[in-house]
């Protein structure tokens, strides 16, 4: 999770929403990404999507069933869907997202909706650090807009 | 929808699940794609995801709010999430998907779950043709495996 936090922090200067994501395979980090919505001018370029695509390319496999994903924030519906399709084994995330998070909120994708694959999920890891990154980012954004 | 059906049919020979997707902007088709899971060895490469990425690149815009999307089958959770992020105006789809579809089934994403953007949705267009493409594909798959 420390690596995911660091990559999230590195997104701030690039004006990307600071969410970081790391995918681990056999104790090795095979993808470490932050959101790239602004750089790629594409609203679907969340950290998880970029990391999943990278990991599949690296392993030359359409499934990541021997991989775990670490994310600084609870994933949205799109990313939870991509995690399910990829058959990722375990999802470890930092802070909760009351607005767009959909694992513990908004539909509770993995517990209430039928999906192809349901990963093990652990939320709330390094919750304070992860929450602070996002809170500070949006507080500064508001200040800039005042 | 006819174009989406044609691109779906063209996927069969490539052994891709035949779902087709077209994105229209100002009466012009700017993306016309089928699933590429097998070719790209990536389980997230659904027709909708590929088409949305292509359309954003073509319009050089992270939002597709002046676009409509035509899909031969009800989208899954991941694709419905991507449609919401992209702010696509209208979703027109063919047959329903009781297993993975999540607009009229499985969570009813756009009516029951809070999303950033809720498009207008019309389902069941050319339903018989669209259903037959998928049914025949999986029937032939089963025959090949017998």
PDB file of C-alpha atoms in Angstrom, chain A residues 21-117:
ATOM      1  CA  UNK A  21      -2.872   1.464  -7.671  1.00  0.00           C
ATOM      2  CA  UNK A  22      -0.347  -1.353  -7.490  1.00  0.00           C
ATOM      3  CA  UNK A  23      -0.727  -4.920  -8.804  1.00  0.00           C
ATOM      4  CA  UNK A  24       1.393  -7.619  -7.203  1.00  0.00           C
ATOM      5  CA  UNK A  25       2.203 -11.029  -8.711  1.00  0.00           C
ATOM      6  CA  UNK A  26       4.399 -13.495  -6.818  1.00  0.00           C
ATOM      7  CA  UNK A  27       5.567 -10.783  -4.422  1.00  0.00           C
ATOM      8  CA  UNK A  28       6.631  -8.605  -7.354  1.00  0.00           C
ATOM      9  CA  UNK A  29       5.038  -5.293  -8.345  1.00  0.00           C
ATOM     10  CA  UNK A  30       4.054  -5.660 -12.000  1.00  0.00           C
ATOM     11  CA  UNK A  31       2.064  -2.413 -12.326  1.00  0.00           C
ATOM     12  CA  UNK A  32       2.125   0.839 -10.358  1.00  0.00           C
ATOM     13  CA  UNK A  33      -0.124   3.547 -11.770  1.00  0.00           C
ATOM     14  CA  UNK A  34      -2.079   6.674 -10.929  1.00  0.00           C
ATOM     15  CA  UNK A  35      -5.112   8.196 -12.621  1.00  0.00           C
ATOM     16  CA  UNK A  36      -4.348   9.566 -16.090  1.00  0.00           C
ATOM     17  CA  UNK A  37      -7.694  11.173 -16.928  1.00  0.00           C
ATOM     18  CA  UNK A  38      -6.156  14.595 -17.622  1.00  0.00           C
ATOM     19  CA  UNK A  39      -2.996  13.459 -19.403  1.00  0.00           C
ATOM     20  CA  UNK A  40      -4.838  11.005 -21.660  1.00  0.00           C
ATOM     21  CA  UNK A  41      -7.904  13.264 -21.976  1.00  0.00           C
ATOM     22  CA  UNK A  42     -10.039  10.223 -21.220  1.00  0.00           C
ATOM     23  CA  UNK A  43     -12.455  10.023 -18.285  1.00  0.00           C
ATOM     24  CA  UNK A  44     -12.114   6.221 -18.047  1.00  0.00           C
ATOM     25  CA  UNK A  45      -8.367   6.259 -17.410  1.00  0.00           C
ATOM     26  CA  UNK A  46      -8.536   5.409 -13.714  1.00  0.00           C
ATOM     27  CA  UNK A  47      -5.454   4.013 -11.968  1.00  0.00           C
ATOM     28  CA  UNK A  48      -6.988   0.525 -11.723  1.00  0.00           C
ATOM     29  CA  UNK A  49      -7.839   0.329 -15.451  1.00  0.00           C
ATOM     30  CA  UNK A  50      -4.345   1.393 -16.496  1.00  0.00           C
ATOM     31  CA  UNK A  51      -2.718  -1.005 -14.017  1.00  0.00           C
ATOM     32  CA  UNK A  52      -4.919  -3.964 -15.062  1.00  0.00           C
ATOM     33  CA  UNK A  53      -4.127  -3.382 -18.748  1.00  0.00           C
ATOM     34  CA  UNK A  54      -0.417  -3.137 -17.968  1.00  0.00           C
ATOM     35  CA  UNK A  55      -0.415  -6.294 -15.814  1.00  0.00           C
ATOM     36  CA  UNK A  56      -2.253  -8.343 -18.463  1.00  0.00           C
ATOM     37  CA  UNK A  57       0.255  -7.226 -21.077  1.00  0.00           C
ATOM     38  CA  UNK A  58       3.177  -8.014 -18.793  1.00  0.00           C
ATOM     39  CA  UNK A  59       1.899 -11.504 -17.904  1.00  0.00           C
ATOM     40  CA  UNK A  60       0.536 -12.039 -21.418  1.00  0.00           C
ATOM     41  CA  UNK A  61      -2.663 -13.281 -19.826  1.00  0.00           C
ATOM     42  CA  UNK A  62      -6.265 -12.158 -19.994  1.00  0.00           C
ATOM     43  CA  UNK A  63      -6.721 -13.157 -16.343  1.00  0.00           C
ATOM     44  CA  UNK A  64      -4.861 -11.969 -13.264  1.00  0.00           C
ATOM     45  CA  UNK A  65      -5.991 -14.775 -10.967  1.00  0.00           C
ATOM     46  CA  UNK A  66      -2.644 -14.991  -9.195  1.00  0.00           C
ATOM     47  CA  UNK A  67      -2.511 -11.232  -8.573  1.00  0.00           C
ATOM     48  CA  UNK A  68      -3.577  -8.886  -5.782  1.00  0.00           C
ATOM     49  CA  UNK A  69      -4.480  -5.226  -6.316  1.00  0.00           C
ATOM     50  CA  UNK A  70      -3.765  -2.401  -3.851  1.00  0.00           C
ATOM     51  CA  UNK A  71      -5.704   0.834  -4.372  1.00  0.00           C
ATOM     52  CA  UNK A  72      -5.621   3.988  -2.247  1.00  0.00           C
ATOM     53  CA  UNK A  73      -9.390   4.448  -2.597  1.00  0.00           C
ATOM     54  CA  UNK A  74     -12.471   2.258  -2.886  1.00  0.00           C
ATOM     55  CA  UNK A  75     -12.998   1.482  -6.607  1.00  0.00           C
ATOM     56  CA  UNK A  76     -15.883   2.802  -8.709  1.00  0.00           C
ATOM     57  CA  UNK A  77     -18.368   0.637 -10.629  1.00  0.00           C
ATOM     58  CA  UNK A  78     -16.272   0.564 -13.800  1.00  0.00           C
ATOM     59  CA  UNK A  79     -13.101  -0.446 -11.972  1.00  0.00           C
ATOM     60  CA  UNK A  80     -14.870  -3.038  -9.795  1.00  0.00           C
ATOM     61  CA  UNK A  81     -16.268  -4.523 -13.010  1.00  0.00           C
ATOM     62  CA  UNK A  82     -12.795  -4.626 -14.571  1.00  0.00           C
ATOM     63  CA  UNK A  83     -11.426  -6.272 -11.393  1.00  0.00           C
ATOM     64  CA  UNK A  84     -14.141  -8.915 -11.653  1.00  0.00           C
ATOM     65  CA  UNK A  85     -13.440  -9.607 -15.348  1.00  0.00           C
ATOM     66  CA  UNK A  86      -9.724  -9.861 -14.629  1.00  0.00           C
ATOM     67  CA  UNK A  87     -10.319 -12.463 -11.868  1.00  0.00           C
ATOM     68  CA  UNK A  88      -7.923 -10.639  -9.519  1.00  0.00           C
ATOM     69  CA  UNK A  89      -7.585 -12.674  -6.309  1.00  0.00           C
ATOM     70  CA  UNK A  90      -7.624  -9.999  -3.637  1.00  0.00           C
ATOM     71  CA  UNK A  91      -8.539  -6.285  -3.497  1.00  0.00           C
ATOM     72  CA  UNK A  92      -6.926  -4.200  -0.744  1.00  0.00           C
ATOM     73  CA  UNK A  93      -8.051  -0.602  -0.650  1.00  0.00           C
ATOM     74  CA  UNK A  94      -7.392   2.456   1.519  1.00  0.00           C
ATOM     75  CA  UNK A  95     -10.122   5.009   2.139  1.00  0.00           C
ATOM     76  CA  UNK A  96     -13.807   4.644   1.415  1.00  0.00           C
ATOM     77  CA  UNK A  97     -15.515   6.686  -1.290  1.00  0.00           C
ATOM     78  CA  UNK A  98     -19.077   7.536  -0.306  1.00  0.00           C
ATOM     79  CA  UNK A  99     -19.773   9.080  -3.721  1.00  0.00           C
ATOM     80  CA  UNK A 100     -18.403   6.670  -6.294  1.00  0.00           C
ATOM     81  CA  UNK A 101     -17.107   3.698  -4.317  1.00  0.00           C
ATOM     82  CA  UNK A 102     -19.200   0.642  -5.007  1.00  0.00           C
ATOM     83  CA  UNK A 103     -17.755  -2.101  -2.840  1.00  0.00           C
ATOM     84  CA  UNK A 104     -18.986  -0.905   0.546  1.00  0.00           C
ATOM     85  CA  UNK A 105     -21.367   1.705  -0.927  1.00  0.00           C
ATOM     86  CA  UNK A 106     -23.504   2.285  -4.021  1.00  0.00           C
ATOM     87  CA  UNK A 107     -24.697  -1.163  -4.957  1.00  0.00           C
ATOM     88  CA  UNK A 108     -22.064  -3.157  -3.030  1.00  0.00           C
ATOM     89  CA  UNK A 109     -21.000  -4.793  -6.267  1.00  0.00           C
ATOM     90  CA  UNK A 110     -19.247  -7.844  -4.890  1.00  0.00           C
ATOM     91  CA  UNK A 111     -21.784  -8.754  -2.237  1.00  0.00           C
ATOM     92  CA  UNK A 112     -25.104  -7.827  -3.810  1.00  0.00           C
ATOM     93  CA  UNK A 113     -24.674  -8.062  -7.579  1.00  0.00           C
ATOM     94  CA  UNK A 114     -23.969 -11.193  -9.583  1.00  0.00           C
ATOM     95  CA  UNK A 115     -20.497 -10.892 -11.104  1.00  0.00           C
ATOM     96  CA  UNK A 116     -18.315 -13.386 -12.967  1.00  0.00           C
ATOM     97  CA  UNK A 117     -15.756 -13.426 -10.201  1.00  0.00           C
TER      98      UNK A 117
END
